[in-house]
Short mmCIF file of C-alpha atoms and ligand atoms in Angstrom, two decimals:
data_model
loop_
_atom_site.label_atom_id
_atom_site.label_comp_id
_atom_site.label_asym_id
_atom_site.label_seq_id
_atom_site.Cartn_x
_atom_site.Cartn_y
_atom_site.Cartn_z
CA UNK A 1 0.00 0.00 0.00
CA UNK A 2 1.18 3.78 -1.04
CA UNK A 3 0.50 6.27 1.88
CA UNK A 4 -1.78 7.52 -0.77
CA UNK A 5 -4.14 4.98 -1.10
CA UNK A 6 -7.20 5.34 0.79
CA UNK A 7 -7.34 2.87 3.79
CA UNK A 8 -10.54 2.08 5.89
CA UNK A 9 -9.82 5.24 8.21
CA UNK A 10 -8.59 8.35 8.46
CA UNK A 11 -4.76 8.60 9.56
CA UNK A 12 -4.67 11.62 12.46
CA UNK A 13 -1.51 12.58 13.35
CA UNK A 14 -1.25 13.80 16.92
CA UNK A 15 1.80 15.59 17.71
CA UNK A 16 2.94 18.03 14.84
CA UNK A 17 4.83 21.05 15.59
CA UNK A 18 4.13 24.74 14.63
CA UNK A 19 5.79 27.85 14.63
CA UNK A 20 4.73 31.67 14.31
CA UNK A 21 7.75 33.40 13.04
CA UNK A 22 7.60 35.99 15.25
CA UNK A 23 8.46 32.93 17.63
CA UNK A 24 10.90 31.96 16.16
CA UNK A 25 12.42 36.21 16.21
CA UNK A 26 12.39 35.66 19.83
CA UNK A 27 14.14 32.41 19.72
CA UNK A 28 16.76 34.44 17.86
CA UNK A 29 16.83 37.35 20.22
CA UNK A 30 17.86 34.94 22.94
CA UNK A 31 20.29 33.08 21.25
CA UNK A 32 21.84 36.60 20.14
CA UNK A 33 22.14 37.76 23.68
CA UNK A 34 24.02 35.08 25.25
CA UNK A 35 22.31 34.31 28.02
CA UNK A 36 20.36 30.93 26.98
CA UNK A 37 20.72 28.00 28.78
CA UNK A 38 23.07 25.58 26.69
CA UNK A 39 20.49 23.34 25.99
CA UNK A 40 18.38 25.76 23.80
CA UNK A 41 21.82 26.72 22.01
CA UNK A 42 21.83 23.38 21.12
CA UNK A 43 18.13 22.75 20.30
CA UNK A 44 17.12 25.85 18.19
CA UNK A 45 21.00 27.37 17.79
CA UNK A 46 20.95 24.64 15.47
CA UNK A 47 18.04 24.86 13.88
CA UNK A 48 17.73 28.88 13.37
CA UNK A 49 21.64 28.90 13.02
CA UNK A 50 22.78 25.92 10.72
CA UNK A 51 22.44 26.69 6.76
CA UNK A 52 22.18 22.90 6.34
CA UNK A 53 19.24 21.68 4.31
CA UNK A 54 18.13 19.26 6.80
CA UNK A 55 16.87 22.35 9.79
CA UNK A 56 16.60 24.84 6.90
CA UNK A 57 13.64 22.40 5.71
CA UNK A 58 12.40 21.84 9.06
CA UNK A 59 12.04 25.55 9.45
CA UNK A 60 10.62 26.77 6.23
CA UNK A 61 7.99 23.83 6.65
CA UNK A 62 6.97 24.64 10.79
CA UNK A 63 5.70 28.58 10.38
CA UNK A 64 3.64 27.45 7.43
CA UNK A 65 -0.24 26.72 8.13
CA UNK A 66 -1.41 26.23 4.91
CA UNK A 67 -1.21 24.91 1.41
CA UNK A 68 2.95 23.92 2.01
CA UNK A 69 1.55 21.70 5.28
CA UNK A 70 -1.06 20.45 3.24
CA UNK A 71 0.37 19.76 0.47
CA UNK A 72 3.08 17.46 2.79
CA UNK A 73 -0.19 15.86 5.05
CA UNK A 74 -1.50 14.83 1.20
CA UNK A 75 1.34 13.65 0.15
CA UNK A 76 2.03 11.36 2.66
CA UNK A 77 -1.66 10.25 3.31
CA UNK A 78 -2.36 12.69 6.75
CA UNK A 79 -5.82 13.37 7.23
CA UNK A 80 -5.59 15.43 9.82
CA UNK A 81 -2.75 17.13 12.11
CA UNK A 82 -3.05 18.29 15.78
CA UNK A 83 -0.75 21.32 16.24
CA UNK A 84 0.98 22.36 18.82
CA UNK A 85 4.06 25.02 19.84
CA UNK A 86 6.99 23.23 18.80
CA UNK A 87 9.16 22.81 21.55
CA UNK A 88 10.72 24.62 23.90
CA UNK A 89 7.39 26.82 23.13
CA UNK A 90 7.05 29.18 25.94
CA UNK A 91 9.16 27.80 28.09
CA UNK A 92 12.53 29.87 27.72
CA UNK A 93 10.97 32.78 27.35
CA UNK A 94 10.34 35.46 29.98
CA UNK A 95 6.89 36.01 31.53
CA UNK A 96 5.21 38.32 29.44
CA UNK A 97 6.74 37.13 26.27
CA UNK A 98 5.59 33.77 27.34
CA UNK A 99 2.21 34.57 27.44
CA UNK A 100 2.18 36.86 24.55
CA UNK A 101 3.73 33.63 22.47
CA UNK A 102 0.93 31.66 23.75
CA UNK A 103 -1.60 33.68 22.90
CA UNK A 104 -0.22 34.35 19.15
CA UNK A 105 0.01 30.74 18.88
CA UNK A 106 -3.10 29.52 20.22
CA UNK A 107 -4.86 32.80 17.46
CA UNK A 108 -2.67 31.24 14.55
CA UNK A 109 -3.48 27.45 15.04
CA UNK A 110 -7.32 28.52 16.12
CA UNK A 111 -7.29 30.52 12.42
CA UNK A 112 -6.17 27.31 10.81
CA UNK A 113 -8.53 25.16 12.23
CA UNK A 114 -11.37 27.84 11.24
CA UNK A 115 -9.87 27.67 7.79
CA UNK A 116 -9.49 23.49 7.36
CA UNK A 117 -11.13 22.14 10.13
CA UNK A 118 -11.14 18.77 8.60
CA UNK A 119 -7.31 18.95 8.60
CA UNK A 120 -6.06 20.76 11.69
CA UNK A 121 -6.81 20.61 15.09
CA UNK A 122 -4.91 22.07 17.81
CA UNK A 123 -3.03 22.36 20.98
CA UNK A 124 -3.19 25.28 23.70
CA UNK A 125 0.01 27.04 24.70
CA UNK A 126 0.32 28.98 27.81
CA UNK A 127 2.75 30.49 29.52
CA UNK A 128 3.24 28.46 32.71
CA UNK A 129 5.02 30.67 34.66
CA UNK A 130 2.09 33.25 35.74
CA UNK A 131 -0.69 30.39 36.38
CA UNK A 132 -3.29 32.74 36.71
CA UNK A 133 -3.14 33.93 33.39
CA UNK A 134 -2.37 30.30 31.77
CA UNK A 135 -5.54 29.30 33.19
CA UNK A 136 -7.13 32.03 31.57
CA UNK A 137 -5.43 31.48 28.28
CA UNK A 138 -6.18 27.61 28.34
CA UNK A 139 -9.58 28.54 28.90
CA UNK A 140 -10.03 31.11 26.05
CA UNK A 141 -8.32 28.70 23.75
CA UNK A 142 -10.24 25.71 24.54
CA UNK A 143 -14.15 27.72 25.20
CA UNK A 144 -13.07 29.93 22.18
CA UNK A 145 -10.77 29.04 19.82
CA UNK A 146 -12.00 25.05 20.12
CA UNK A 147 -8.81 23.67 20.86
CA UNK A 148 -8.47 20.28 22.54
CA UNK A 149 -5.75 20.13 24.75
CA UNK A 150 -2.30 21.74 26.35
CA UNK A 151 0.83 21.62 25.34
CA UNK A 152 3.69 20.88 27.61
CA UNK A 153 7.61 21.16 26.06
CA UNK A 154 8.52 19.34 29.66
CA UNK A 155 10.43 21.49 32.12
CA UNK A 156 9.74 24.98 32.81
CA UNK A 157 12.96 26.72 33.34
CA UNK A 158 14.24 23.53 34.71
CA UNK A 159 10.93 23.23 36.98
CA UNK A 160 8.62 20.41 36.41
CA UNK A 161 5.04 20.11 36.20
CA UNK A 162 4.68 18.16 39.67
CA UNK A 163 5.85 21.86 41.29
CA UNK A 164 3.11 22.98 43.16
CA UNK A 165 2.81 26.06 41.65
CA UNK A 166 1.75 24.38 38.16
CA UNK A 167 -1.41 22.36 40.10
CA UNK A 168 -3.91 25.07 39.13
CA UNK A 169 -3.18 24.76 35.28
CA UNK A 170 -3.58 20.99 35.03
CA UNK A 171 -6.89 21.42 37.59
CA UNK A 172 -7.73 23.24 35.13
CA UNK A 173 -7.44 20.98 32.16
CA UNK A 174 -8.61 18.23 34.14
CA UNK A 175 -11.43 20.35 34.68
CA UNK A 176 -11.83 21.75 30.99
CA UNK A 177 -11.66 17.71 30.33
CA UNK A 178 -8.99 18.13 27.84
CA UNK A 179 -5.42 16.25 28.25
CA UNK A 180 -2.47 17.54 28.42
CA UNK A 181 0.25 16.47 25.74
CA UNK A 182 3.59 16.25 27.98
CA UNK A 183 6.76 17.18 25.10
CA UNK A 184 10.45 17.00 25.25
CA UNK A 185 12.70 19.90 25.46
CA UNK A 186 16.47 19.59 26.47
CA UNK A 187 18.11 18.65 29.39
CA UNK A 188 17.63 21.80 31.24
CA UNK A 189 21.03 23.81 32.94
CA UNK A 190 23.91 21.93 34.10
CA UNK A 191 22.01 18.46 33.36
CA UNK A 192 22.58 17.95 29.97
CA UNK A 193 26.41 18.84 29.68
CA UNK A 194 27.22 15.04 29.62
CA UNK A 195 24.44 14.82 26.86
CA UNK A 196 25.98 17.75 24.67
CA UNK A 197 29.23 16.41 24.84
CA UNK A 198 28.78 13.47 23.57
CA UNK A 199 26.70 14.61 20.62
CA UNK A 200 23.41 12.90 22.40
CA UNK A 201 21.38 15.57 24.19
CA UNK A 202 18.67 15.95 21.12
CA UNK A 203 16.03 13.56 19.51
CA UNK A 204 18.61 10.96 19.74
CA UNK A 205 18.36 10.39 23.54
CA UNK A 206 18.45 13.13 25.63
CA UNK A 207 14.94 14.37 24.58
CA UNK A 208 13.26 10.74 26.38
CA UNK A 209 15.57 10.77 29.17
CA UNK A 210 14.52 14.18 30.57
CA UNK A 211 10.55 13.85 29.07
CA UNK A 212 10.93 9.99 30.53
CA UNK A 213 11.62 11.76 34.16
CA UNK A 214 9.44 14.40 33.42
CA UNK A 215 6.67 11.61 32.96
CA UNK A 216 7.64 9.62 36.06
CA UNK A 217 7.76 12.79 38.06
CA UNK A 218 4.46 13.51 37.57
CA UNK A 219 3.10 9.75 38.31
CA UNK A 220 5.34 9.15 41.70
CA UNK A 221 4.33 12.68 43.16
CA UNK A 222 1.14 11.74 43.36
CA UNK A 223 -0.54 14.12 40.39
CA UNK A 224 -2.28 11.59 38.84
CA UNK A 225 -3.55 10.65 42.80
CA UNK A 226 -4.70 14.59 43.42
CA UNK A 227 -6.42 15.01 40.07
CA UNK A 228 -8.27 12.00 39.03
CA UNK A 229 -9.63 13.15 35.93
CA UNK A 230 -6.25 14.41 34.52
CA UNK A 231 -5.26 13.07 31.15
CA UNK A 232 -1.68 13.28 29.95
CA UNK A 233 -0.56 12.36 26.54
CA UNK A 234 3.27 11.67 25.72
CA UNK A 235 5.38 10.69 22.59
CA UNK A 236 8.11 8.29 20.92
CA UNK A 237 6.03 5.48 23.01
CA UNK A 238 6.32 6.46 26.16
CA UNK A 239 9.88 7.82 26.16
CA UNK A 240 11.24 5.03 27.25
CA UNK A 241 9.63 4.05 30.37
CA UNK A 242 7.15 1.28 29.46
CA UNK A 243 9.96 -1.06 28.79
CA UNK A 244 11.26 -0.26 32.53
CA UNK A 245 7.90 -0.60 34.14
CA UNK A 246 9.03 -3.69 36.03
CA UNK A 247 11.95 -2.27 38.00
CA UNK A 248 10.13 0.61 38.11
CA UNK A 249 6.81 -0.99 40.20
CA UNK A 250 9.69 -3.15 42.18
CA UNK A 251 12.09 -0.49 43.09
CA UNK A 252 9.26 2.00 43.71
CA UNK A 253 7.38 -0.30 46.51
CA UNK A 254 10.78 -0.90 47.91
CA UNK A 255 11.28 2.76 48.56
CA UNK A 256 7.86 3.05 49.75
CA UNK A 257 8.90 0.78 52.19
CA UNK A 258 12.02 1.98 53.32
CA UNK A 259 10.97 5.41 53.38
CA UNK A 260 14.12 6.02 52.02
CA UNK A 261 13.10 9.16 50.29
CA UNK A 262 10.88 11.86 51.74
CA UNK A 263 9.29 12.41 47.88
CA UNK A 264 8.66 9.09 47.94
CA UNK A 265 5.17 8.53 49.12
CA UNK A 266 2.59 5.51 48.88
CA UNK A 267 0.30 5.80 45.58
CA UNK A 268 -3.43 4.74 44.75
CA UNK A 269 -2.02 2.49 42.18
CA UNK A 270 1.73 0.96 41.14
CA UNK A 271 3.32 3.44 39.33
CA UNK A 272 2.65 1.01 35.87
CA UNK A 273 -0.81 1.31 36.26
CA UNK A 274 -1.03 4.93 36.11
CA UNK A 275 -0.21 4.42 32.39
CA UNK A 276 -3.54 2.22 32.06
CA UNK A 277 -5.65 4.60 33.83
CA UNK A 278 -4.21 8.62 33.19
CA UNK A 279 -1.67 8.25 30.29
CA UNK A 280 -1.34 7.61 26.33
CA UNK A 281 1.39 7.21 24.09
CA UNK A 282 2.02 7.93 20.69
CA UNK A 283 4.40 6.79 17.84
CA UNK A 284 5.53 9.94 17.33
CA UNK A 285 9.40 9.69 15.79
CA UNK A 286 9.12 5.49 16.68
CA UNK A 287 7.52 4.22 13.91
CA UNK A 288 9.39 0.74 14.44
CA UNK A 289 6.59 -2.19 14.88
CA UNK A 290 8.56 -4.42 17.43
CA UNK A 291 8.69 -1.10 20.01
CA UNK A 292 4.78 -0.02 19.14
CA UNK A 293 4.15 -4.08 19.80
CA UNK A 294 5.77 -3.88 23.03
CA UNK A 295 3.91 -0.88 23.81
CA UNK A 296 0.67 -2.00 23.16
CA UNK A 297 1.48 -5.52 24.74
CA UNK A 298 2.08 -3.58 28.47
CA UNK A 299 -0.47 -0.71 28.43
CA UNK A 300 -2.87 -2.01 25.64
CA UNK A 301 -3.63 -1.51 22.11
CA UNK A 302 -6.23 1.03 22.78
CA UNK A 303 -3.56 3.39 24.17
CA UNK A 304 -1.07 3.79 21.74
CA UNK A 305 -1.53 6.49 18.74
CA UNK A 306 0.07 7.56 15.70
CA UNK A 307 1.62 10.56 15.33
CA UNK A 308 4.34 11.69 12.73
CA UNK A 309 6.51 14.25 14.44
CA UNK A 310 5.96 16.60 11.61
CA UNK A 311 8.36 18.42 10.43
CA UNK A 312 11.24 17.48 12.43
CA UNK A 313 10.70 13.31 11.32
CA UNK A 314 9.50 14.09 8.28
CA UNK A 315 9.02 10.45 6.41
CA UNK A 316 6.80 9.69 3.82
CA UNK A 317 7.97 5.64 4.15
CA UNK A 318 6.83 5.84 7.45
CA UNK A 319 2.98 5.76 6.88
CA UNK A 320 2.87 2.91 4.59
CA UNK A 321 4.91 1.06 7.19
CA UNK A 322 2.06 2.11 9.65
CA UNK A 323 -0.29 0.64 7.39
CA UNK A 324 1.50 -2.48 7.61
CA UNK A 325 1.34 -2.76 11.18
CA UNK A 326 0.42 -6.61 11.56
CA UNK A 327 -2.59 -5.78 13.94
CA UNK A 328 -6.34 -6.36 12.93
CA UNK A 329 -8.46 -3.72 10.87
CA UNK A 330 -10.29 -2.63 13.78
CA UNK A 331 -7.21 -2.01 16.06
CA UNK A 332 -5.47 -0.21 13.46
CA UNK A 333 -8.49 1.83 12.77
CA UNK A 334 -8.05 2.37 16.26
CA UNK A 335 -4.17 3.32 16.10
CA UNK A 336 -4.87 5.72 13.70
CA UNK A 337 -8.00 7.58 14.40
CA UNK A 338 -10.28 6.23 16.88
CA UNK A 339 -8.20 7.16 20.30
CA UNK A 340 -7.09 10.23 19.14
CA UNK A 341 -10.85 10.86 18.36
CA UNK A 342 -11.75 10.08 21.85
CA UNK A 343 -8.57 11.20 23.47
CA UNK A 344 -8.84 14.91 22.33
CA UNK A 345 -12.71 14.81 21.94
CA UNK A 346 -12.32 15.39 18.12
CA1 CA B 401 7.80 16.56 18.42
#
């Protein structure tokens, strides 16, 4: 099967990154005045900075909300996208320019799902740093604009989302009953130098070992305990953690029991579980069938969803080998439209 051919559903790819180049100006303004942590030197030095053709493409194709996206999503078989602020979104950005990025953002993709609304959905950014103003963005976005969810581009100036000070902004998703898509960004401060060094603080690892702790951060405080109806959403399968869920559940009552760490507290549920209950995954950048199996296999097939990581893992190969995926009609169906349906209320 091409990716063109028409299969039995409609192929919804769930976390695909956008840019508005005014953004991407104040990206440029913080590289420039050489104050940015290292690992947003790395991230977006690289792409804003490098005249290769492999971030030039990446770059020319995120900031574009029309017929150039299309044109891609059609000629790889995409149905639909759900956009979001490519990472680090708000996050390295002061307070008010955070929440004036979030705000242009959340405007651009609600225009473009106005204009195509049977191709584009959408994402809320806010800026997490003044909560009573995210909430109020996340509300206008969702009530207003129609979009279906928040995104998250991990850390917050090296904070994560199980600080206290974030609670009222996923109450308030939980509340709007939209999830929240949790993203990676780099390694924040000193973290990541043994990461940059060796050349593997990016997509290549770096990104699922700080989104993987991000993730398990959020499950072991007790978030998921506190807020019952929150629904998180992360990528590339999970980052990693579903094929540790063993030693994680072991290692985690054995802690429990020791009381060897005061942030350690009893849960509701094994830590493993919370990924049955609060938590999907998504293909996004992993579109290898013996990972997605093994995914599926531990936190079941209705779960896992594709996305494409557009335009970073830009593929066209990749869909057809979706296609393939040896899993029945209705499961795959499932994979590629039904969850995300449900999930984001579609
Ligand atoms: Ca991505």
């Amino acid at each position: 099967m091409t990716p063109t051919a028409r299969p039995p559903y409609r192929r919804i790819a769930v976390e695909e990154a956008y840019a508005p180049a005014e953004v991407l100006d104040e990206y440029r303004k913080v590289l420039a005045s050489g104050e940015a942590d290292l690992g947003f030197v790395s991230l977006m030095g690289y792409f804003l900075g490098s005249d290769h053709p492999q971030p030039r493409g990446v770059i020319e194709r995120i900031t574009d909300l029309g017929e150039r996206r299309i044109a891609d999503m059609d000629a790889t078989g995409i149905d639909m996208q759900i956009l979001s602020l490519t990472s680090p979104g708000t996050q390295v950005l002061d307070v008010e320019t955070a929440k004036w990025a979030a705000q242009l953002a959340n405007d651009r993709i609600g225009e473009a799902v106005a204009a195509h609304p049977t191709r584009f959905a959408g994402l809320a950014a806010v800026g997490f740093e003044d909560a009573p103003s995210a909430i109020d963005e996340l509300d206008r976005a969702v009530t207003q604009l129609g979009l279906k969810g928040l995104i998250a581009n991990s850390h917050v100036k090296g904070q994560y989302l199980d600080h206290p000070r974030f609670f009222p902004i996923l109450e308030k998703a939980a509340d709007l009953g939209v999830p929240v898509y949790l993203h990676p960004q780099t390694l924040p401060g000193s973290a990541i130098r043994p990461w940059y060094e060796a050349g593997l603080d990016g997509a290549v690892w770096g990104f699922a070992a700080e989104t993987g702790l991000h993730l398990l951060r959020m499950i072991t405080s007790g978030l998921f305990d506190r807020l019952p109806n929150l629904k998180v959403v992360v990528g590339h399968l999970g980052e990693g953690v579903p094929y540790f869920l063993h030693r994680i559940d072991h290692m985690h009552a054995k802690q429990v029991a020791s009381g060897r760490y005061e942030a350690i507290k009893p849960l509701q549920q094994r830590p493993s579980e919370y990924l049955k209950t609060h938590i999907w995954l998504t293909t996004s950048g992993m579109p290898w069938e013996p990972a997605i199996s093994f995914a599926r296999s531990v936190v079941g097939a209705d779960r896992v969803m594709y996305a494409m990581d557009y335009p970073y893992q830009f593929v066209a190969d990749e869909v057809a080998d979706m296609d393939a995926l040896p899993y029945p009609d209705d499961e795959k169906r499932e994979f590629f439209e039904g969850i995300a349906t449900r999930v984001f209320g579609l």
